[in-house]
GROMACS .gro file of C-alpha atoms in nm:
model
  316
    1MET     CA    1   1.886   0.844  -9.734
    2PRO     CA    2   1.644   0.571  -9.798
    3SER     CA    3   1.636   0.288  -9.557
    4ARG     CA    4   1.631  -0.074  -9.636
    5ASP     CA    5   1.246  -0.108  -9.524
    6ASN     CA    6   1.138   0.215  -9.730
    7TYR     CA    7   1.117   0.088 -10.101
    8SER     CA    8   0.974   0.375 -10.259
    9ASP     CA    9   0.963   0.581 -10.592
   10GLU     CA   10   1.327   0.633 -10.601
   11HIS     CA   11   1.400   0.256 -10.609
   12ARG     CA   12   1.118   0.172 -10.856
   13ILE     CA   13   1.254   0.446 -11.102
   14PHE     CA   14   1.636   0.318 -11.064
   15LEU     CA   15   1.510  -0.050 -11.104
   16GLN     CA   16   1.329   0.049 -11.437
   17GLY     CA   17   1.658   0.219 -11.565
   18MET     CA   18   1.844  -0.088 -11.509
   19MET     CA   19   1.580  -0.313 -11.657
   20CYS     CA   20   1.573  -0.112 -11.986
   21ARG     CA   21   1.931  -0.110 -12.036
   22GLY     CA   22   2.037  -0.440 -11.866
   23ILE     CA   23   2.399  -0.322 -11.784
   24LEU     CA   24   2.548   0.044 -11.729
   25ASP     CA   25   2.915   0.156 -11.674
   26SER     CA   26   3.000   0.381 -11.379
   27ASN     CA   27   2.915   0.689 -11.549
   28GLU     CA   28   2.583   0.585 -11.667
   29VAL     CA   29   2.471   0.464 -11.310
   30HIS     CA   30   2.574   0.779 -11.152
   31ASP     CA   31   2.385   0.956 -11.443
   32LEU     CA   32   2.083   0.728 -11.364
   33LEU     CA   33   2.115   0.822 -10.973
   34ARG     CA   34   2.094   1.192 -11.052
   35ARG     CA   35   1.776   1.124 -11.300
   36THR     CA   36   1.618   0.939 -11.051
   37LEU     CA   37   1.666   1.185 -10.746
   38LYS     CA   38   1.553   1.463 -10.967
   39ALA     CA   39   1.232   1.274 -11.075
   40CYS     CA   40   1.167   1.237 -10.679
   41HIS     CA   41   1.262   1.585 -10.597
   42ILE     CA   42   1.534   1.447 -10.359
   43ASP     CA   43   1.855   1.650 -10.313
   44ILE     CA   44   2.131   1.513 -10.515
   45PRO     CA   45   2.459   1.469 -10.332
   46GLN     CA   46   2.737   1.696 -10.447
   47LYS     CA   47   3.036   1.455 -10.324
   48LYS     CA   48   3.103   1.135 -10.587
   49GLU     CA   49   3.169   0.929 -10.270
   50GLU     CA   50   2.833   1.002 -10.114
   51CYS     CA   51   2.677   0.911 -10.490
   52LYS     CA   52   2.863   0.598 -10.444
   53ILE     CA   53   2.728   0.515 -10.095
   54LEU     CA   54   2.355   0.601 -10.215
   55ILE     CA   55   2.397   0.382 -10.508
   56GLY     CA   56   2.500   0.094 -10.285
   57ILE     CA   57   2.196   0.159 -10.045
   58ILE     CA   58   1.969   0.175 -10.335
   59VAL     CA   59   2.105  -0.123 -10.503
   60GLY     CA   60   2.089  -0.299 -10.167
   61ILE     CA   61   1.705  -0.225 -10.115
   62ILE     CA   62   1.647  -0.335 -10.452
   63ASN     CA   63   1.783  -0.661 -10.440
   64ASP     CA   64   1.615  -0.738 -10.149
   65GLU     CA   65   1.293  -0.700 -10.314
   66ILE     CA   66   1.372  -0.870 -10.668
   67SER     CA   67   1.586  -1.161 -10.528
   68THR     CA   68   1.255  -1.373 -10.502
   69LEU     CA   69   1.217  -1.354 -10.902
   70GLY     CA   70   1.583  -1.493 -10.944
   71LEU     CA   71   1.697  -1.141 -11.039
   72LYS     CA   72   1.989  -0.934 -10.868
   73ILE     CA   73   2.178  -0.607 -10.966
   74ASP     CA   74   2.532  -0.712 -10.978
   75LYS     CA   75   2.863  -0.506 -10.996
   76GLY     CA   76   3.133  -0.634 -11.239
   77ASN     CA   77   3.477  -0.532 -11.403
   78ASP     CA   78   3.570  -0.560 -11.761
   79GLU     CA   79   3.857  -0.808 -11.765
   80ASP     CA   80   4.083  -0.609 -11.981
   81THR     CA   81   4.010  -0.259 -11.852
   82GLY     CA   82   3.905  -0.294 -11.501
   83LYS     CA   83   3.633  -0.047 -11.547
   84PRO     CA   84   3.330  -0.111 -11.329
   85CYS     CA   85   2.972  -0.158 -11.431
   86TYR     CA   86   2.629  -0.273 -11.264
   87MET     CA   87   2.415  -0.537 -11.449
   88LEU     CA   88   2.093  -0.704 -11.405
   89ILE     CA   89   2.132  -1.058 -11.407
   90ASN     CA   90   1.941  -1.342 -11.378
   91ASN     CA   91   2.047  -1.632 -11.101
   92SER     CA   92   1.832  -1.883 -11.217
   93SER     CA   93   1.982  -2.194 -11.356
   94ARG     CA   94   2.092  -2.176 -11.725
   95MET     CA   95   2.055  -2.536 -11.794
   96VAL     CA   96   1.789  -2.723 -11.977
   97GLY     CA   97   1.725  -3.058 -11.794
   98ASN     CA   98   2.049  -3.239 -11.796
   99SER     CA   99   2.157  -3.071 -12.145
  100ARG     CA  100   2.395  -2.792 -12.195
  101ASP     CA  101   2.160  -2.569 -12.373
  102LEU     CA  102   2.071  -2.223 -12.238
  103GLY     CA  103   1.706  -2.206 -12.129
  104THR     CA  104   1.476  -1.942 -12.284
  105SER     CA  105   1.283  -1.907 -11.971
  106VAL     CA  106   1.551  -1.728 -11.806
  107GLN     CA  107   1.687  -1.551 -12.086
  108SER     CA  108   1.362  -1.411 -12.279
  109GLN     CA  109   1.533  -1.132 -12.470
  110TRP     CA  110   1.693  -1.385 -12.687
  111SER     CA  111   1.518  -1.664 -12.894
  112ALA     CA  112   1.589  -2.038 -12.877
  113LEU     CA  113   1.802  -2.009 -13.230
  114GLU     CA  114   1.992  -1.698 -13.103
  115LEU     CA  115   2.068  -1.874 -12.752
  116GLU     CA  116   2.164  -2.189 -12.921
  117TYR     CA  117   2.428  -1.995 -13.126
  118LEU     CA  118   2.536  -1.803 -12.822
  119ARG     CA  119   2.608  -2.167 -12.664
  120LEU     CA  120   2.825  -2.270 -12.960
  121VAL     CA  121   3.022  -1.938 -12.959
  122ALA     CA  122   3.085  -1.943 -12.601
  123THR     CA  123   3.180  -2.317 -12.589
  124GLU     CA  124   3.411  -2.247 -12.862
  125ILE     CA  125   3.575  -1.959 -12.674
  126LEU     CA  126   3.609  -2.121 -12.368
  127GLN     CA  127   3.768  -2.424 -12.539
  128SER     CA  128   4.012  -2.200 -12.722
  129GLU     CA  129   4.391  -2.187 -12.556
  130GLU     CA  130   4.361  -1.798 -12.592
  131ARG     CA  131   3.979  -1.779 -12.476
  132VAL     CA  132   3.898  -1.601 -12.789
  133ILE     CA  133   3.798  -1.703 -13.151
  134SER     CA  134   3.810  -1.509 -13.482
  135ASN     CA  135   3.488  -1.360 -13.673
  136SER     CA  136   3.524  -1.618 -13.915
  137GLN     CA  137   3.524  -1.913 -13.665
  138ALA     CA  138   3.197  -1.756 -13.531
  139LEU     CA  139   3.055  -1.721 -13.846
  140GLN     CA  140   3.140  -2.102 -13.934
  141LEU     CA  141   2.955  -2.214 -13.625
  142THR     CA  142   2.610  -2.163 -13.815
  143ASP     CA  143   2.676  -2.484 -13.973
  144GLN     CA  144   2.616  -2.656 -13.614
  145VAL     CA  145   2.279  -2.454 -13.537
  146GLY     CA  146   1.963  -2.625 -13.575
  147LYS     CA  147   2.116  -2.984 -13.626
  148ASN     CA  148   1.858  -3.134 -13.389
  149GLY     CA  149   1.576  -3.055 -13.632
  150CYS     CA  150   1.517  -2.676 -13.549
  151ARG     CA  151   1.541  -2.394 -13.766
  152ARG     CA  152   1.869  -2.315 -13.901
  153MET     CA  153   2.068  -1.995 -13.890
  154THR     CA  154   2.184  -1.802 -14.195
  155MET     CA  155   2.503  -1.607 -14.184
  156GLU     CA  156   2.334  -1.298 -14.197
  157GLY     CA  157   2.155  -1.408 -13.891
  158ALA     CA  158   2.448  -1.481 -13.707
  159GLU     CA  159   2.603  -1.161 -13.813
  160VAL     CA  160   2.275  -0.972 -13.659
  161THR     CA  161   2.297  -1.197 -13.329
  162ILE     CA  162   2.677  -1.111 -13.287
  163ASN     CA  163   2.614  -0.755 -13.308
  164LYS     CA  164   2.329  -0.783 -13.065
  165LEU     CA  165   2.534  -0.982 -12.832
  166LEU     CA  166   2.821  -0.700 -12.846
  167ALA     CA  167   2.554  -0.424 -12.791
  168ALA     CA  168   2.437  -0.603 -12.468
  169ARG     CA  169   2.786  -0.671 -12.389
  170TRP     CA  170   2.779  -1.047 -12.388
  171LEU     CA  171   3.044  -1.064 -12.613
  172LYS     CA  172   3.320  -0.828 -12.703
  173LEU     CA  173   3.568  -0.749 -12.945
  174VAL     CA  174   3.953  -0.760 -12.843
  175GLU     CA  175   4.306  -0.754 -13.032
  176SER     CA  176   4.214  -0.440 -13.255
  177ASN     CA  177   3.858  -0.590 -13.320
  178SER     CA  178   3.968  -0.916 -13.481
  179LYS     CA  179   3.880  -1.157 -13.227
  180LEU     CA  180   3.568  -1.230 -13.009
  181ALA     CA  181   3.564  -1.282 -12.628
  182LEU     CA  182   3.331  -1.309 -12.322
  183ASP     CA  183   3.217  -0.992 -12.210
  184VAL     CA  184   3.149  -0.905 -11.857
  185ARG     CA  185   2.768  -0.956 -11.889
  186PHE     CA  186   2.812  -1.333 -11.976
  187ILE     CA  187   3.085  -1.373 -11.722
  188GLY     CA  188   2.881  -1.227 -11.444
  189GLU     CA  189   2.546  -1.399 -11.557
  190MET     CA  190   2.666  -1.741 -11.701
  191GLU     CA  191   2.928  -1.867 -11.416
  192SER     CA  192   2.748  -2.170 -11.306
  193TRP     CA  193   2.682  -2.238 -11.681
  194MET     CA  194   3.066  -2.212 -11.749
  195VAL     CA  195   3.136  -2.423 -11.455
  196GLU     CA  196   2.909  -2.687 -11.570
  197ILE     CA  197   3.063  -2.686 -11.907
  198MET     CA  198   3.422  -2.659 -11.838
  199GLY     CA  199   3.434  -2.843 -11.489
  200ALA     CA  200   3.489  -2.680 -11.169
  201ASP     CA  201   3.871  -2.801 -11.167
  202LYS     CA  202   3.924  -2.593 -11.464
  203MET     CA  203   3.818  -2.252 -11.357
  204ALA     CA  204   4.016  -2.007 -11.211
  205TYR     CA  205   3.929  -1.728 -10.940
  206CYS     CA  206   4.132  -1.432 -10.873
  207LYS     CA  207   4.351  -1.441 -10.601
  208ALA     CA  208   4.280  -1.092 -10.519
  209CYS     CA  209   3.897  -1.035 -10.555
  210ARG     CA  210   3.802  -1.409 -10.562
  211LYS     CA  211   3.591  -1.355 -10.878
  212LEU     CA  212   3.612  -1.558 -11.182
  213VAL     CA  213   3.874  -1.509 -11.423
  214VAL     CA  214   3.832  -1.623 -11.807
  215ARG     CA  215   4.110  -1.395 -11.953
  216GLY     CA  216   4.383  -1.286 -11.696
  217VAL     CA  217   4.729  -1.339 -11.566
  218PHE     CA  218   4.818  -1.714 -11.493
  219CYS     CA  219   5.063  -1.887 -11.288
  220ASN     CA  220   5.317  -2.087 -11.499
  221ASN     CA  221   5.309  -2.409 -11.309
  222CYS     CA  222   4.946  -2.377 -11.175
  223GLU     CA  223   4.670  -2.361 -11.429
  224THR     CA  224   4.385  -2.253 -11.196
  225VAL     CA  225   4.602  -1.999 -11.007
  226ALA     CA  226   4.520  -1.643 -11.172
  227TRP     CA  227   4.470  -1.273 -11.129
  228HIS     CA  228   4.267  -1.015 -11.311
  229HIS     CA  229   4.522  -0.780 -11.506
  230TYR     CA  230   4.362  -0.479 -11.304
  231CYS     CA  231   4.370  -0.647 -10.954
  232LEU     CA  232   4.746  -0.760 -11.040
  233GLU     CA  233   4.812  -0.383 -11.142
  234LYS     CA  234   4.673  -0.253 -10.821
  235ILE     CA  235   4.923  -0.484 -10.619
  236THR     CA  236   5.224  -0.442 -10.810
  237ARG     CA  237   5.139  -0.046 -10.797
  238GLN     CA  238   5.224  -0.095 -10.435
  239GLU     CA  239   5.560  -0.225 -10.480
  240VAL     CA  240   5.451  -0.558 -10.376
  241ASP     CA  241   5.573  -0.876 -10.573
  242VAL     CA  242   5.310  -1.117 -10.650
  243LYS     CA  243   5.370  -1.496 -10.604
  244CYS     CA  244   5.171  -1.823 -10.636
  245LEU     CA  245   5.093  -1.937 -10.298
  246ASP     CA  246   5.072  -2.295 -10.428
  247CYS     CA  247   5.425  -2.340 -10.587
  248ASN     CA  248   5.605  -1.977 -10.506
  249THR     CA  249   5.661  -1.889 -10.845
  250LEU     CA  250   5.722  -1.503 -10.885
  251VAL     CA  251   5.447  -1.389 -11.117
  252ARG     CA  252   5.466  -1.028 -11.100
  253ARG     CA  253   5.734  -0.798 -10.945
  254GLY     CA  254   5.616  -0.516 -10.752
  255GLY     CA  255   5.639  -0.180 -10.958
  256GLY     CA  256   5.463  -0.397 -11.254
  257GLY     CA  257   5.777  -0.570 -11.395
  258ALA     CA  258   5.737  -0.911 -11.511
  259SER     CA  259   5.935  -1.204 -11.359
  260PRO     CA  260   6.181  -1.367 -11.582
  261ARG     CA  261   6.015  -1.701 -11.555
  262ALA     CA  262   5.662  -1.569 -11.625
  263GLU     CA  263   5.781  -1.411 -11.948
  264THR     CA  264   5.920  -1.747 -12.082
  265SER     CA  265   5.551  -1.844 -12.114
  266GLN     CA  266   5.300  -1.606 -12.245
  267ARG     CA  267   5.012  -1.845 -12.288
  268GLN     CA  268   5.038  -1.950 -11.912
  269GLU     CA  269   5.094  -1.614 -11.779
  270ARG     CA  270   4.855  -1.436 -11.989
  271ARG     CA  271   4.544  -1.634 -12.100
  272GLY     CA  272   4.374  -1.421 -12.351
  273GLU     CA  273   4.687  -1.279 -12.531
  274THR     CA  274   4.867  -1.399 -12.807
  275SER     CA  275   5.060  -1.702 -12.770
  276LYS     CA  276   5.363  -1.849 -12.992
  277ARG     CA  277   5.132  -2.091 -13.106
  278SER     CA  278   4.873  -1.873 -13.203
  279ARG     CA  279   5.116  -1.653 -13.389
  280ARG     CA  280   5.227  -1.944 -13.610
  281SER     CA  281   4.880  -1.985 -13.710
  282SER     CA  282   4.803  -1.605 -13.751
  283ALA     CA  283   4.866  -1.646 -14.108
  284ARG     CA  284   4.617  -1.910 -14.185
  285GLU     CA  285   4.317  -1.738 -13.940
  286GLU     CA  286   4.402  -1.399 -14.128
  287SER     CA  287   4.358  -1.565 -14.474
  288GLU     CA  288   4.044  -1.726 -14.343
  289ASP     CA  289   3.890  -1.414 -14.212
  290GLU     CA  290   3.990  -1.232 -14.560
  291GLU     CA  291   3.794  -1.509 -14.737
  292MET     CA  292   3.506  -1.481 -14.497
  293SER     CA  293   3.491  -1.113 -14.479
  294GLN     CA  294   3.452  -1.120 -14.892
  295VAL     CA  295   3.147  -1.359 -14.835
  296VAL     CA  296   3.003  -1.114 -14.582
  297ARG     CA  297   3.069  -0.814 -14.772
  298SER     CA  298   2.906  -0.969 -15.079
  299LYS     CA  299   2.617  -1.041 -14.861
  300GLY     CA  300   2.589  -0.653 -14.765
  301SER     CA  301   2.665  -0.629 -14.384
  302ARG     CA  302   2.990  -0.695 -14.155
  303ILE     CA  303   3.015  -0.754 -13.800
  304LYS     CA  304   3.107  -0.455 -13.615
  305ARG     CA  305   3.049  -0.321 -13.257
  306ARG     CA  306   2.755  -0.119 -13.217
  307PHE     CA  307   2.764  -0.079 -12.854
  308SER     CA  308   2.900   0.288 -12.784
  309GLY     CA  309   3.229   0.149 -12.609
  310ASP     CA  310   3.410   0.200 -12.315
  311SER     CA  311   3.369   0.574 -12.173
  312ASP     CA  312   3.558   0.727 -11.927
  313SER     CA  313   3.423   0.585 -11.607
  314ASP     CA  314   3.557   0.611 -11.255
  315SER     CA  315   3.728   0.289 -11.119
  316GLU     CA  316   3.551   0.172 -10.810
   0.00000   0.00000   0.00000
């Protein structure tokens, strides 16, 4: 196995693979490891656990080398499925001066117009009750792009940008592909920007893994006490009751059963899932979506997820 003071060919090849894709799921990372070792004529470990250890060592060595560039290979989990992935992220500040814009200097793969649109979409998602927005809401944000005298964004341009963001896992489709939410890449790379936009006192961190929660299971009484769905499931599978340490409210019974009190408020328990208020407005949103879809169809293209989707990856 390589040592931390031996940055050699396998590390360069592995990093190149990460840079080409930006984000890889568990299966893709293991495939990258096999191809890297084969190219360097290094024996491939037969056991999966040995591969995991070797990936951790290689990632650690690479991170030591690229930290001076403001880059890092980080591990994240999809908030809905818990499936792990590795992503190459930029740790530089996302703010442009004192504004809330996203800087092109740290996101060179996106144009200034695309970044402005991403900022609008992400802000709309974060400020929504359920942390999701409809396709029509996203498309209607084109009216706000370029208000400061910059080039405006067309509806077709918004569709292309959304598809690119979906493919790169900055955004994802949820609720039967009818809503847009923030995906693992955005959450992993844009945490500092989200804290700046929403305020540190409004952000929740998982009581199990200590990582940021955007859509998860929340305490009924404490707005910033939350768990990722997959973290909560791991705990309750061990027949352990989960309680809020701040107010002692039972959030989930061991074995997976929800507490009676938690079930009375779906909005507070599960941010990111359909609430009563959302259900009351669903008819209006469906009407808006259908109207917008007709407009989109008349112009030739529709928003659809081009990313290959969730493969059967190993939970780590």
